[in-house]
GROMACS .gro file of C-alpha atoms in nm:
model
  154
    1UNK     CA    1  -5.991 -15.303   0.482
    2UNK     CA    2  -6.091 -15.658   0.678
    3UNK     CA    3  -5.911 -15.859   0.406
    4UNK     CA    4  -5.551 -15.626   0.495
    5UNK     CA    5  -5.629 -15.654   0.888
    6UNK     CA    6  -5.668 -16.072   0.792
    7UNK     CA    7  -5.372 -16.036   0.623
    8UNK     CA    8  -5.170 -15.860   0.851
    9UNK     CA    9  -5.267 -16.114   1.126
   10UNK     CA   10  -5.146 -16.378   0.955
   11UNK     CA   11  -4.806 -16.247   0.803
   12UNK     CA   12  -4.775 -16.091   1.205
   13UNK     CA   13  -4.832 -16.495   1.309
   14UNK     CA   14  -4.574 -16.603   1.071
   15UNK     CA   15  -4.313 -16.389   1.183
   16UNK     CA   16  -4.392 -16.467   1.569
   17UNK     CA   17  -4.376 -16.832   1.477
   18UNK     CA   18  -4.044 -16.782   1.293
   19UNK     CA   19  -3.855 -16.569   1.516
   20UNK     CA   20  -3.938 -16.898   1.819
   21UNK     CA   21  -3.832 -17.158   1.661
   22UNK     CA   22  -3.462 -17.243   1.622
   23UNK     CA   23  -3.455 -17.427   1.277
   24UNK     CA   24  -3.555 -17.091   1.108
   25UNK     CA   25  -3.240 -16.956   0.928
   26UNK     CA   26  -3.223 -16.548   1.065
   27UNK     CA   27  -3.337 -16.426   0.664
   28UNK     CA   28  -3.637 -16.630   0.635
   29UNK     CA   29  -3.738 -16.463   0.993
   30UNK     CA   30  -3.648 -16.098   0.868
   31UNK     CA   31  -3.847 -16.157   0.543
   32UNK     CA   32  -4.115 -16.242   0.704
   33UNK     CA   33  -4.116 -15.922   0.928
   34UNK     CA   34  -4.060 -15.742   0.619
   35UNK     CA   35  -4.380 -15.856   0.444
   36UNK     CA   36  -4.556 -15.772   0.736
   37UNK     CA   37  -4.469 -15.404   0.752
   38UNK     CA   38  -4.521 -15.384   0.388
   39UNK     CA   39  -4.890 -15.487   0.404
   40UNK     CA   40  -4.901 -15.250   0.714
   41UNK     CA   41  -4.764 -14.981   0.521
   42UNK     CA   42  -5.000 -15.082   0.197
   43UNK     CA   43  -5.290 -15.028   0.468
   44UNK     CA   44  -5.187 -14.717   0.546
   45UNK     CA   45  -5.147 -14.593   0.227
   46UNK     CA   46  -5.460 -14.774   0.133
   47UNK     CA   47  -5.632 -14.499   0.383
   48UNK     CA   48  -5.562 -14.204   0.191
   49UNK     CA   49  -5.528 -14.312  -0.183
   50UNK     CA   50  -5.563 -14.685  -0.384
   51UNK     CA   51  -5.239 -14.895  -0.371
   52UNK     CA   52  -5.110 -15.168  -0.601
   53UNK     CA   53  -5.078 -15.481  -0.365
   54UNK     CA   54  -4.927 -15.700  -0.622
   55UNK     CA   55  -4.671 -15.450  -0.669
   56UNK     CA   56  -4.615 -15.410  -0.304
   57UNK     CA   57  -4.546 -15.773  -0.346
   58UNK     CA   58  -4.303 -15.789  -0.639
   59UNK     CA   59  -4.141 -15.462  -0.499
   60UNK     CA   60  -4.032 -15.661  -0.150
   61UNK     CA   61  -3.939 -15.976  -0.344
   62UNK     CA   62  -3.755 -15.774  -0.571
   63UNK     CA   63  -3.599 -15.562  -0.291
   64UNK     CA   64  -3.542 -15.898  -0.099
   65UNK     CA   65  -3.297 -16.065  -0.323
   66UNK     CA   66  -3.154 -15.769  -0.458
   67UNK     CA   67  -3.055 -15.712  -0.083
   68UNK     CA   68  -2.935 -16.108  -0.025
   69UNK     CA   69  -2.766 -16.118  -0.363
   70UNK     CA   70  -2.536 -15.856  -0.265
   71UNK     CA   71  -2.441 -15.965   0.086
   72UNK     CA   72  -2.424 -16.384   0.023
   73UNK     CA   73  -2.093 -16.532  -0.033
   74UNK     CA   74  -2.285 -16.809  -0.272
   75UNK     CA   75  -2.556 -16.600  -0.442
   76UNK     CA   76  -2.523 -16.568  -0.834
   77UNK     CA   77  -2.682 -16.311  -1.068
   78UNK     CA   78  -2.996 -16.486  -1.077
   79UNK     CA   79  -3.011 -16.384  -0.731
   80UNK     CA   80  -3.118 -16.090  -0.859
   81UNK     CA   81  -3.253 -16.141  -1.222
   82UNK     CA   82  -3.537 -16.380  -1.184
   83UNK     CA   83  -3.721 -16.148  -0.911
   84UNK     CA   84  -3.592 -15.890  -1.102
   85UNK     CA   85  -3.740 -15.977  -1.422
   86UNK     CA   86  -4.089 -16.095  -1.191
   87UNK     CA   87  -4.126 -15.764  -1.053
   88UNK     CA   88  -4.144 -15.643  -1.406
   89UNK     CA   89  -4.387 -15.862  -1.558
   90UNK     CA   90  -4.606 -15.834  -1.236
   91UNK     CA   91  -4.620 -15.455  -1.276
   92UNK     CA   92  -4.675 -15.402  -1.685
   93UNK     CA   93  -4.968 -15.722  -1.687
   94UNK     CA   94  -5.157 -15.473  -1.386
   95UNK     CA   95  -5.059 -15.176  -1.624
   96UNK     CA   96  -5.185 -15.360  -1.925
   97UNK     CA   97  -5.522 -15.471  -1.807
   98UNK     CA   98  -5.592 -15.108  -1.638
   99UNK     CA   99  -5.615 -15.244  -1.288
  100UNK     CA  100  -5.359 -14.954  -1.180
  101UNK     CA  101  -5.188 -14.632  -1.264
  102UNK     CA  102  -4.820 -14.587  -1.324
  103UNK     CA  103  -4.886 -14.403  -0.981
  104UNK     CA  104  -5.034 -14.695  -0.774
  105UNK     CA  105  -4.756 -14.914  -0.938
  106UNK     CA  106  -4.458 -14.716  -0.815
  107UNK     CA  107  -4.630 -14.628  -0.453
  108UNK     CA  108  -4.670 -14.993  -0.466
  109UNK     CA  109  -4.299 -15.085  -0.530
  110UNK     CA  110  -4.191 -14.830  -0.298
  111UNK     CA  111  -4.363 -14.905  -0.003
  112UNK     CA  112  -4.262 -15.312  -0.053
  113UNK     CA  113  -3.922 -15.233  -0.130
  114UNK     CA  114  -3.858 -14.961   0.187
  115UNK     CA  115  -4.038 -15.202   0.439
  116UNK     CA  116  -3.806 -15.513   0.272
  117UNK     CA  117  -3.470 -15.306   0.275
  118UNK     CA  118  -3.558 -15.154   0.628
  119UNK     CA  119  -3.581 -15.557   0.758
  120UNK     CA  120  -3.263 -15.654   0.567
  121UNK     CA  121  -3.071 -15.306   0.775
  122UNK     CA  122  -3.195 -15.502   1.077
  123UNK     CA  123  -3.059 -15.854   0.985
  124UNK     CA  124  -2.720 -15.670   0.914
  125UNK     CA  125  -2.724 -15.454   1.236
  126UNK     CA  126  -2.789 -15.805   1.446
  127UNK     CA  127  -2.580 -16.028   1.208
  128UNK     CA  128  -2.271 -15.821   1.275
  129UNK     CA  129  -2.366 -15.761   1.695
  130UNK     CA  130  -2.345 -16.194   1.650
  131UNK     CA  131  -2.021 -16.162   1.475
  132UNK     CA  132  -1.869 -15.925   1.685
  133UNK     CA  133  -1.961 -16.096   2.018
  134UNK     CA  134  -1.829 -16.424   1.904
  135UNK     CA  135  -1.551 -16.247   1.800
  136UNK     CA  136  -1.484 -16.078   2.157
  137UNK     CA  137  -1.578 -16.428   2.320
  138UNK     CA  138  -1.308 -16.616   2.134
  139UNK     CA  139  -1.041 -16.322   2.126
  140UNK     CA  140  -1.105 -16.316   2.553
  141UNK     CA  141  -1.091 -16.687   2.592
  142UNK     CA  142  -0.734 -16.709   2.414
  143UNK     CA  143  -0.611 -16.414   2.632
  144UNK     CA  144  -0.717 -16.636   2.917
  145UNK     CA  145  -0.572 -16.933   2.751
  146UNK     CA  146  -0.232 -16.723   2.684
  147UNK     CA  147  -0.233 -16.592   3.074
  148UNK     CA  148  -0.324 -16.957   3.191
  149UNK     CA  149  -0.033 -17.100   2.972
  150UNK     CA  150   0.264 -16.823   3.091
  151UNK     CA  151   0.126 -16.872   3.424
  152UNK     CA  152   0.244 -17.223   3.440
  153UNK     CA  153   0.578 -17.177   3.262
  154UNK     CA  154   0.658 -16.948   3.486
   0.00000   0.00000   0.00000
């Protein structure tokens, strides 16, 4: 329990650190975020039955660029692929040793993938509030510009 509260702390102190500083491109401050509610929700789960964390893990990666694959003009298939094909390998080396149960596995990818999918609604929702304000700002300043201009032809 004291190694997912140091955890937390420190994925919660990335994200803080992220989100004020201007340099950080939006998606690296949203995946951030993201990791940090999936170790809070691999906590909570934690409470009540055994979670894999590497899963949780692969399953946000995998959710990740799965998400940002889809949605990027320049993204390619490996976008999705290589985390893809990580996720997999992650989850049948814990199944091979007998670390986990196909149970703690899926719970695992679940819980990493919803907390990563929930960040990347949240990117979207404020990406497009940005693209619709700067497209309200420039649509009013050439209405202005248009009055302005058949203001002084007439």
């Amino acid at each position: 329990i004291v190694g997912f509260m140091v955890t937390m702390f420190f994925y919660w102190w990335t994200w803080n650190v992220f989100r004020n500083l201007q340099d950080v491109p939006p998606v690296a401050v949203h995946f951030a975020l993201g990791s940090f509610l999936a170790i809070c929700g691999g906590w909570m789960c934690n409470i009540f039955f055994k979670i894999s964390m590497h899963a949780l893990g692969a399953g946000g990666l995998c959710a990740f660029f799965i998400a940002f694959g889809m949605h990027d003009a320049f993204a390619s298939g490996l976008y999705i692929a290589v985390p893809l094909l990580l996720t997999v390998l992650v989850c049948s080396f814990r199944l091979i040793l007998g670390q986990h149960t196909p149970f703690e596995l899926y719970i695992g990818l679940l819980v990493g993938a919803i907390a990563q999918w929930f960040t990347w609604l949240l990117y979207k929702e404020q990406h497009n509030h940005r693209v619709l304000h700067l497209f309200y700002t420039v649509h009013l300043q050439n209405v202005v510009s248009l009055r302005q201009l058949s203001h002084r032809t007439s």
